Amino acid sequence: MTADTASTLLQTPLHALHQEVGARMVPFAGYLMPLQYPLGLLKEHLHTRKAAGLFDVSHMGQIAVRARSGDLADAARALETVLPIDVLGLKPGRQRYGFFTTQGGGILDDLMLANLSDHYLLVVNAANKAADLAHLLDAIGTACTVEPIDRALIALQGPGAEAALARHVPAVAEMRFMDARPITFAGEEGVAVRSGYTGEDGFEIALPAKAAVALARVLLADPEVKPIGLGARDSLRLEAGLCLHGSDIDPETSPVEAGLSWAIPKVRRRGGDRAGGFPGAERILAELADGPARLRVGLRPEGRTPVRAGAALYDSADATEPVGRVTSGGFGPSLDGPIAMGVLPSALAVPGTPVFAEVRGQRLPCAVVPLPFRPAGFKRS
């Protein structure tokens, strides 16, 4: 990274703290972000699975959507024109996973949507936040106000997250998976959501910059909490079988192909009270009814060689034409071996099916396996 490149990158409110604790910073989605800390990627990953890891995710976009009429149901109905999920049925204080879809039925971006009683809060991917904001303004700007929120966002993930955070914000101990609540820290108001993208129990906390830095500092003073960078965040995400936009999902990949049908409820499917009405509904509803031509799968390569994104997949060691490709891959520290996700024809997307990934001219045997690679640790009740 050159000095010129660094000068064009944005910094999150936690930038100085990252430098203090020895982060190795890299460009990511237009920001200078921590890739790893002195503990190292492998130990950061395992520490999060064992105790609690603190992540800076302030680069992600936060968007508030309010009905111009003042009736939140009007905002829900407007959002359902761009999201194939049940927004009207999302109760106050709850969050739901969703995705914007293209007219062709692909995934424009994936996101989290929370009902905060008087408005909806959307958290979107960093690389897409400007486009998502423009998309929302164009699609629902007549019915709703759509405003970006300038606020830091940190995530605390792992089995020790509740105890560590509750020492400073006691109310979070009462929250269930996907609960969303207003909180106050250091005199500043924010929002805590019991979710994350590691497969572990944990929280995402949105606060004004100064309060977020103060909370990060008190959390890092806890010996159970370590700072975690993008490297471990990606291996944690991969072990959890969670999609990365731009790799596992993109504008060409439908939610059904991506194995995300669970996020589209009956009420939005054929025969439902609010079926369709979102971009790409014709393709998506047809795939829900009849099945897609291809599917996202989990892959366990034999041996110790990681299989990376982009590797071609073959149905035999000597096949001449690939049948699919790897979309995410690497080493799973908790599983002590390589893991990957990819897309295959539906007929081959069956656990136990042998396939071969081409890595540096060699065909490495892999098995199709169920996702996730390890059970989630969410607090369901």
Coordinates of C-alpha atoms in Angstrom, one line a residue:
M1 CA 0.0 0.0 0.0
T2 CA 1.5 3.3 -1.1
A3 CA 1.2 6.6 0.8
D4 CA -1.0 7.9 -1.9
T5 CA -3.3 4.9 -1.6
A6 CA -3.4 5.2 2.1
S7 CA -4.3 8.9 1.9
T8 CA -7.4 8.1 -0.2
L9 CA -8.8 5.6 2.3
L10 CA -11.3 6.4 5.0
Q11 CA -10.7 5.7 8.6
T12 CA -13.2 4.5 11.2
P13 CA -13.5 6.2 14.6
L14 CA -11.5 3.3 16.1
H15 CA -8.5 3.9 13.8
A16 CA -6.2 5.3 16.6
L17 CA -7.1 2.4 18.9
H18 CA -6.2 -0.1 16.2
Q19 CA -2.8 1.4 15.9
E20 CA -2.3 1.5 19.6
V21 CA -2.9 -2.3 19.9
G22 CA -0.6 -3.1 17.0
A23 CA -3.0 -3.9 14.1
R24 CA -1.7 -4.6 10.7
M25 CA -3.9 -2.3 8.6
V26 CA -5.0 -3.0 5.0
P27 CA -7.3 -1.4 2.4
F28 CA -10.8 -2.9 2.5
A29 CA -14.0 -1.5 0.9
G30 CA -12.6 2.0 0.8
Y31 CA -11.4 2.0 4.4
L32 CA -8.1 1.3 6.2
M33 CA -9.1 -1.7 8.3
P34 CA -7.3 -4.1 10.7
L35 CA -6.4 -7.4 9.0
Q36 CA -4.9 -8.9 12.2
Y37 CA -3.3 -8.0 15.5
P38 CA -0.1 -9.3 17.2
L39 CA -2.0 -12.4 18.4
G40 CA -2.3 -13.6 14.8
L41 CA -5.2 -14.8 12.7
L42 CA -5.3 -18.4 14.0
K43 CA -5.3 -17.4 17.7
E44 CA -7.7 -14.6 17.1
H45 CA -10.1 -17.1 15.5
L46 CA -9.8 -19.6 18.3
H47 CA -10.0 -17.0 21.0
T48 CA -13.4 -15.8 19.6
R49 CA -14.7 -19.4 19.6
K50 CA -13.5 -19.8 23.2
A51 CA -14.0 -16.4 24.9
A52 CA -14.9 -13.1 23.1
G53 CA -13.5 -11.2 20.1
L54 CA -14.0 -7.5 19.5
F55 CA -14.5 -6.4 15.8
D56 CA -14.6 -3.0 14.3
V57 CA -17.4 -3.1 11.7
S58 CA -17.9 0.7 11.5
H59 CA -17.2 0.6 7.7
M60 CA -20.6 -1.0 7.2
G61 CA -23.5 1.2 6.2
Q62 CA -26.3 2.1 8.7
I63 CA -29.5 3.4 7.1
A64 CA -32.7 4.6 8.9
V65 CA -36.0 4.3 7.1
R66 CA -39.1 6.1 8.3
A67 CA -42.6 6.4 6.8
R68 CA -43.4 9.9 5.7
S69 CA -47.0 9.2 6.9
G70 CA -45.7 8.5 10.5
D71 CA -47.2 5.0 10.3
L72 CA -44.4 2.4 10.5
A73 CA -46.6 -0.1 8.6
D74 CA -46.3 2.2 5.5
A75 CA -42.5 1.9 5.7
A76 CA -42.8 -1.9 6.0
R77 CA -45.0 -2.1 2.9
A78 CA -42.6 0.1 1.0
L79 CA -39.6 -2.0 2.1
E80 CA -41.4 -5.2 1.0
T81 CA -41.3 -3.8 -2.6
V82 CA -37.5 -4.1 -2.5
L83 CA -37.1 -7.0 -0.1
P84 CA -38.6 -10.5 -0.4
I85 CA -38.9 -10.9 3.4
D86 CA -41.6 -10.4 5.9
V87 CA -41.1 -6.8 7.1
L88 CA -44.7 -6.2 8.2
G89 CA -44.5 -9.2 10.5
L90 CA -41.3 -8.1 12.1
K91 CA -42.1 -7.1 15.7
P92 CA -40.7 -4.1 17.5
G93 CA -37.3 -4.9 19.0
R94 CA -36.5 -7.6 16.6
Q95 CA -34.1 -8.0 13.7
R96 CA -34.3 -10.1 10.5
Y97 CA -31.8 -11.1 7.8
G98 CA -32.7 -10.0 4.2
F99 CA -31.5 -9.0 0.8
F100 CA -32.2 -6.6 -2.0
T101 CA -32.9 -8.3 -5.2
T102 CA -32.3 -7.4 -8.8
Q103 CA -34.9 -7.4 -11.6
G104 CA -33.2 -10.6 -12.7
G105 CA -33.7 -12.3 -9.4
G106 CA -30.0 -12.0 -8.2
I107 CA -28.9 -10.6 -4.9
L108 CA -28.0 -6.9 -5.0
D109 CA -26.9 -6.9 -1.4
D110 CA -27.6 -8.7 1.8
L111 CA -28.4 -6.9 5.0
M112 CA -29.8 -6.9 8.6
L113 CA -33.1 -5.1 9.2
A114 CA -34.3 -4.2 12.7
N115 CA -37.7 -2.8 13.8
L116 CA -36.9 0.0 16.3
S117 CA -40.6 0.9 16.8
D118 CA -40.5 4.3 15.1
H119 CA -38.2 3.4 12.2
Y120 CA -36.4 0.5 10.6
L121 CA -32.6 0.3 10.8
L122 CA -30.8 -1.4 7.9
V123 CA -27.1 -2.5 8.2
V124 CA -25.7 -3.1 4.7
N125 CA -22.3 -4.1 3.3
A126 CA -19.6 -1.4 3.3
A127 CA -18.8 -1.7 -0.4
N128 CA -22.5 -1.3 -1.4
K129 CA -23.7 1.3 1.1
A130 CA -23.8 4.2 -1.3
A131 CA -25.5 2.2 -4.0
D132 CA -27.9 0.8 -1.4
L133 CA -28.8 4.2 -0.2
A134 CA -29.5 5.4 -3.8
H135 CA -31.5 2.2 -4.5
L136 CA -33.7 2.9 -1.5
L137 CA -34.2 6.5 -2.3
D138 CA -35.2 5.7 -5.9
A139 CA -37.5 2.9 -4.9
I140 CA -39.2 4.1 -1.8
G141 CA -38.2 7.7 -1.3
T142 CA -41.7 9.0 -2.1
A143 CA -43.2 7.0 0.8
C144 CA -40.3 7.0 3.2
T145 CA -37.4 9.1 4.4
V146 CA -34.1 7.3 3.9
E147 CA -31.1 8.6 5.8
P148 CA -27.6 7.3 6.4
I149 CA -26.6 7.2 10.1
D150 CA -23.1 8.5 11.0
R151 CA -22.3 6.1 13.9
A152 CA -19.6 3.6 14.8
L153 CA -20.4 -0.1 14.8
I154 CA -18.6 -2.7 16.9
A155 CA -19.3 -6.4 17.3
L156 CA -18.5 -8.5 20.3
Q157 CA -18.6 -12.2 19.4
G158 CA -18.1 -15.4 21.3
P159 CA -19.4 -17.4 24.3
G160 CA -18.0 -14.8 26.7
A161 CA -19.6 -11.8 24.9
E162 CA -22.7 -11.6 27.1
A163 CA -20.7 -11.5 30.4
A164 CA -18.1 -9.0 29.1
L165 CA -20.7 -6.6 27.6
A166 CA -23.2 -6.9 30.5
R167 CA -20.6 -5.6 32.9
H168 CA -20.9 -2.2 31.2
V169 CA -24.4 -2.5 29.6
P170 CA -26.4 -4.8 32.0
A171 CA -29.6 -4.7 29.8
V172 CA -28.0 -6.9 27.1
A173 CA -28.1 -10.0 29.3
E174 CA -31.9 -10.1 28.9
M175 CA -31.7 -10.1 25.1
R176 CA -32.4 -13.1 22.9
F177 CA -30.9 -13.9 19.5
M178 CA -32.0 -11.2 17.0
D179 CA -33.4 -8.9 19.7
A180 CA -32.6 -5.2 19.0
R181 CA -32.7 -2.6 21.8
P182 CA -31.8 1.0 22.4
I183 CA -28.9 1.3 24.9
T184 CA -27.0 4.1 26.6
F185 CA -23.3 4.2 27.1
A186 CA -21.1 7.0 28.3
G187 CA -24.1 9.3 28.1
E188 CA -24.7 8.5 24.5
E189 CA -27.7 6.7 22.9
G190 CA -27.2 3.8 20.6
V191 CA -28.6 0.4 19.6
A192 CA -27.5 -3.1 20.5
V193 CA -28.5 -6.2 18.5
R194 CA -27.9 -9.8 19.6
S195 CA -26.4 -11.1 16.4
G196 CA -23.2 -11.2 14.4
Y197 CA -21.6 -13.0 11.5
T198 CA -19.3 -15.5 13.2
G199 CA -21.8 -18.2 14.2
E200 CA -21.2 -17.4 17.8
D201 CA -23.4 -15.7 20.4
G202 CA -22.7 -12.0 20.5
F203 CA -23.8 -8.5 19.9
E204 CA -23.4 -5.7 17.4
I205 CA -23.4 -2.3 19.1
A206 CA -24.0 1.0 17.2
L207 CA -22.9 4.2 19.1
P208 CA -21.7 7.7 18.3
A209 CA -18.0 7.6 17.6
K210 CA -16.7 8.8 21.0
A211 CA -18.8 6.4 23.0
A212 CA -18.0 3.5 20.7
V213 CA -14.3 4.1 21.2
A214 CA -14.8 4.3 25.0
L215 CA -16.8 1.1 25.0
A216 CA -14.1 -0.7 22.9
R217 CA -11.4 0.4 25.4
V218 CA -13.2 -0.9 28.5
L219 CA -14.0 -4.1 26.7
L220 CA -10.4 -4.6 25.6
A221 CA -9.3 -4.1 29.2
D222 CA -11.1 -7.3 30.0
P223 CA -8.7 -10.3 29.7
E224 CA -11.4 -12.3 28.1
V225 CA -11.7 -9.9 25.2
K226 CA -9.2 -9.6 22.3
P227 CA -9.3 -7.4 19.2
I228 CA -10.0 -9.5 16.1
G229 CA -9.2 -8.4 12.5
L230 CA -10.7 -9.1 9.0
G231 CA -8.7 -12.3 8.5
A232 CA -10.2 -14.1 11.5
R233 CA -13.6 -12.6 10.7
D234 CA -13.5 -14.2 7.3
S235 CA -12.5 -17.7 8.6
L236 CA -15.1 -17.5 11.4
R237 CA -17.8 -16.5 8.8
L238 CA -16.7 -19.3 6.5
E239 CA -16.9 -22.0 9.3
A240 CA -20.4 -20.7 10.1
G241 CA -21.4 -21.3 6.5
L242 CA -22.4 -17.6 6.1
C243 CA -22.4 -15.9 2.7
L244 CA -20.0 -13.2 1.7
H245 CA -21.5 -10.7 -0.8
G246 CA -19.3 -10.5 -3.9
S247 CA -18.1 -14.0 -3.4
D248 CA -20.8 -16.5 -2.4
I249 CA -23.7 -14.2 -3.5
D250 CA -23.9 -11.6 -6.2
P251 CA -26.3 -10.0 -8.6
E252 CA -26.3 -13.2 -10.7
T253 CA -27.0 -15.5 -7.8
S254 CA -30.6 -15.9 -6.6
P255 CA -31.4 -16.4 -2.9
V256 CA -32.7 -19.9 -3.7
E257 CA -29.4 -20.8 -5.4
A258 CA -27.5 -19.4 -2.4
G259 CA -29.5 -21.6 0.0
L260 CA -31.2 -18.6 1.6
S261 CA -34.8 -19.7 0.9
W262 CA -35.3 -19.9 4.6
A263 CA -35.3 -16.0 4.7
I264 CA -38.3 -15.8 2.3
P265 CA -41.4 -16.7 4.3
K266 CA -44.6 -18.3 3.1
V267 CA -46.4 -15.0 3.1
R268 CA -44.1 -13.7 0.3
R269 CA -44.2 -17.0 -1.8
R270 CA -46.8 -18.1 -4.2
G271 CA -50.2 -18.5 -2.5
G272 CA -49.1 -16.2 0.4
D273 CA -51.0 -13.1 1.4
R274 CA -48.3 -10.8 0.1
A275 CA -46.7 -13.0 -2.5
G276 CA -44.2 -11.4 -4.9
G277 CA -44.1 -7.7 -5.5
F278 CA -40.3 -7.5 -5.2
P279 CA -37.6 -7.3 -7.9
G280 CA -36.9 -10.6 -9.6
A281 CA -40.0 -12.3 -8.1
E282 CA -40.8 -14.3 -11.2
R283 CA -37.5 -16.1 -11.1
I284 CA -37.2 -16.4 -7.4
L285 CA -40.8 -17.7 -6.9
A286 CA -40.3 -20.2 -9.7
E287 CA -37.1 -21.5 -8.2
L288 CA -38.8 -21.8 -4.8
A289 CA -41.5 -23.9 -6.3
D290 CA -39.5 -26.0 -8.8
G291 CA -36.0 -25.9 -7.5
P292 CA -33.0 -24.0 -8.9
A293 CA -30.5 -25.4 -11.5
R294 CA -27.6 -24.9 -9.1
L295 CA -27.0 -24.6 -5.3
R296 CA -24.4 -23.4 -2.9
V297 CA -22.8 -26.3 -1.0
G298 CA -20.2 -26.9 1.6
L299 CA -17.0 -28.6 0.6
R300 CA -14.4 -30.5 2.7
P301 CA -11.2 -31.0 0.6
E302 CA -9.1 -34.0 1.5
G303 CA -5.6 -33.4 2.9
R304 CA -4.3 -30.0 4.2
T305 CA -4.2 -27.9 1.0
P306 CA -6.8 -25.0 1.1
V307 CA -9.0 -24.6 -1.9
R308 CA -9.5 -20.9 -2.6
A309 CA -12.3 -18.9 -4.3
G310 CA -12.4 -19.2 -8.0
A311 CA -11.1 -22.8 -8.2
A312 CA -13.0 -24.8 -10.8
L313 CA -15.0 -27.9 -9.6
Y314 CA -15.1 -31.1 -11.7
D315 CA -17.3 -34.2 -11.2
S316 CA -14.4 -36.6 -11.8
A317 CA -10.6 -36.5 -11.7
D318 CA -10.3 -36.5 -15.5
A319 CA -13.4 -34.5 -16.6
T320 CA -12.7 -31.9 -19.2
E321 CA -15.4 -29.4 -18.4
P322 CA -16.0 -27.9 -14.9
V323 CA -19.4 -28.3 -13.3
G324 CA -19.0 -25.5 -10.7
R325 CA -16.6 -23.3 -8.9
V326 CA -15.5 -22.5 -5.3
T327 CA -16.9 -19.2 -4.0
S328 CA -15.1 -19.1 -0.7
G329 CA -12.3 -21.2 0.7
G330 CA -9.5 -21.4 3.2
F331 CA -8.4 -23.1 6.4
G332 CA -10.9 -23.6 9.2
P333 CA -8.9 -23.3 12.5
S334 CA -11.7 -24.8 14.6
L335 CA -11.9 -27.8 12.3
D336 CA -8.1 -28.0 11.8
G337 CA -8.5 -28.4 8.1
P338 CA -9.4 -26.8 4.8
I339 CA -13.0 -25.9 4.1
A340 CA -14.8 -24.2 1.3
M341 CA -18.1 -23.2 -0.2
G342 CA -19.0 -23.4 -3.9
V343 CA -21.8 -23.8 -6.4
L344 CA -22.7 -27.0 -8.1
P345 CA -25.6 -28.3 -10.3
S346 CA -28.5 -29.3 -8.0
A347 CA -28.1 -33.0 -8.9
L348 CA -24.5 -32.9 -7.4
A349 CA -25.4 -30.7 -4.4
V350 CA -26.0 -33.7 -2.2
P351 CA -23.9 -34.4 0.9
G352 CA -21.4 -37.2 0.3
T353 CA -21.0 -36.4 -3.4
P354 CA -17.3 -36.5 -4.5
V355 CA -16.0 -33.6 -6.6
F356 CA -12.6 -32.4 -7.6
A357 CA -11.2 -28.8 -7.2
E358 CA -8.4 -27.7 -9.5
V359 CA -5.6 -26.1 -7.6
R360 CA -2.4 -25.1 -9.4
G361 CA -3.1 -27.7 -12.1
Q362 CA -3.9 -30.6 -9.7
R363 CA -7.3 -32.1 -9.1
L364 CA -7.9 -32.2 -5.3
P365 CA -10.7 -34.6 -4.1
C366 CA -13.4 -32.9 -2.0
A367 CA -16.7 -34.1 -0.5
V368 CA -19.9 -32.1 -0.5
V369 CA -21.0 -31.6 3.1
P370 CA -23.9 -30.0 4.9
L371 CA -23.6 -26.3 6.1
P372 CA -22.6 -24.9 8.5
F373 CA -19.3 -26.6 9.1
R374 CA -19.8 -26.2 12.9
P375 CA -23.0 -25.7 15.0
A376 CA -24.0 -22.1 15.8
G377 CA -23.8 -20.9 19.4
F378 CA -26.7 -18.4 19.3
K379 CA -28.8 -17.7 22.4
R380 CA -32.2 -18.8 21.2
S381 CA -34.1 -18.2 24.5

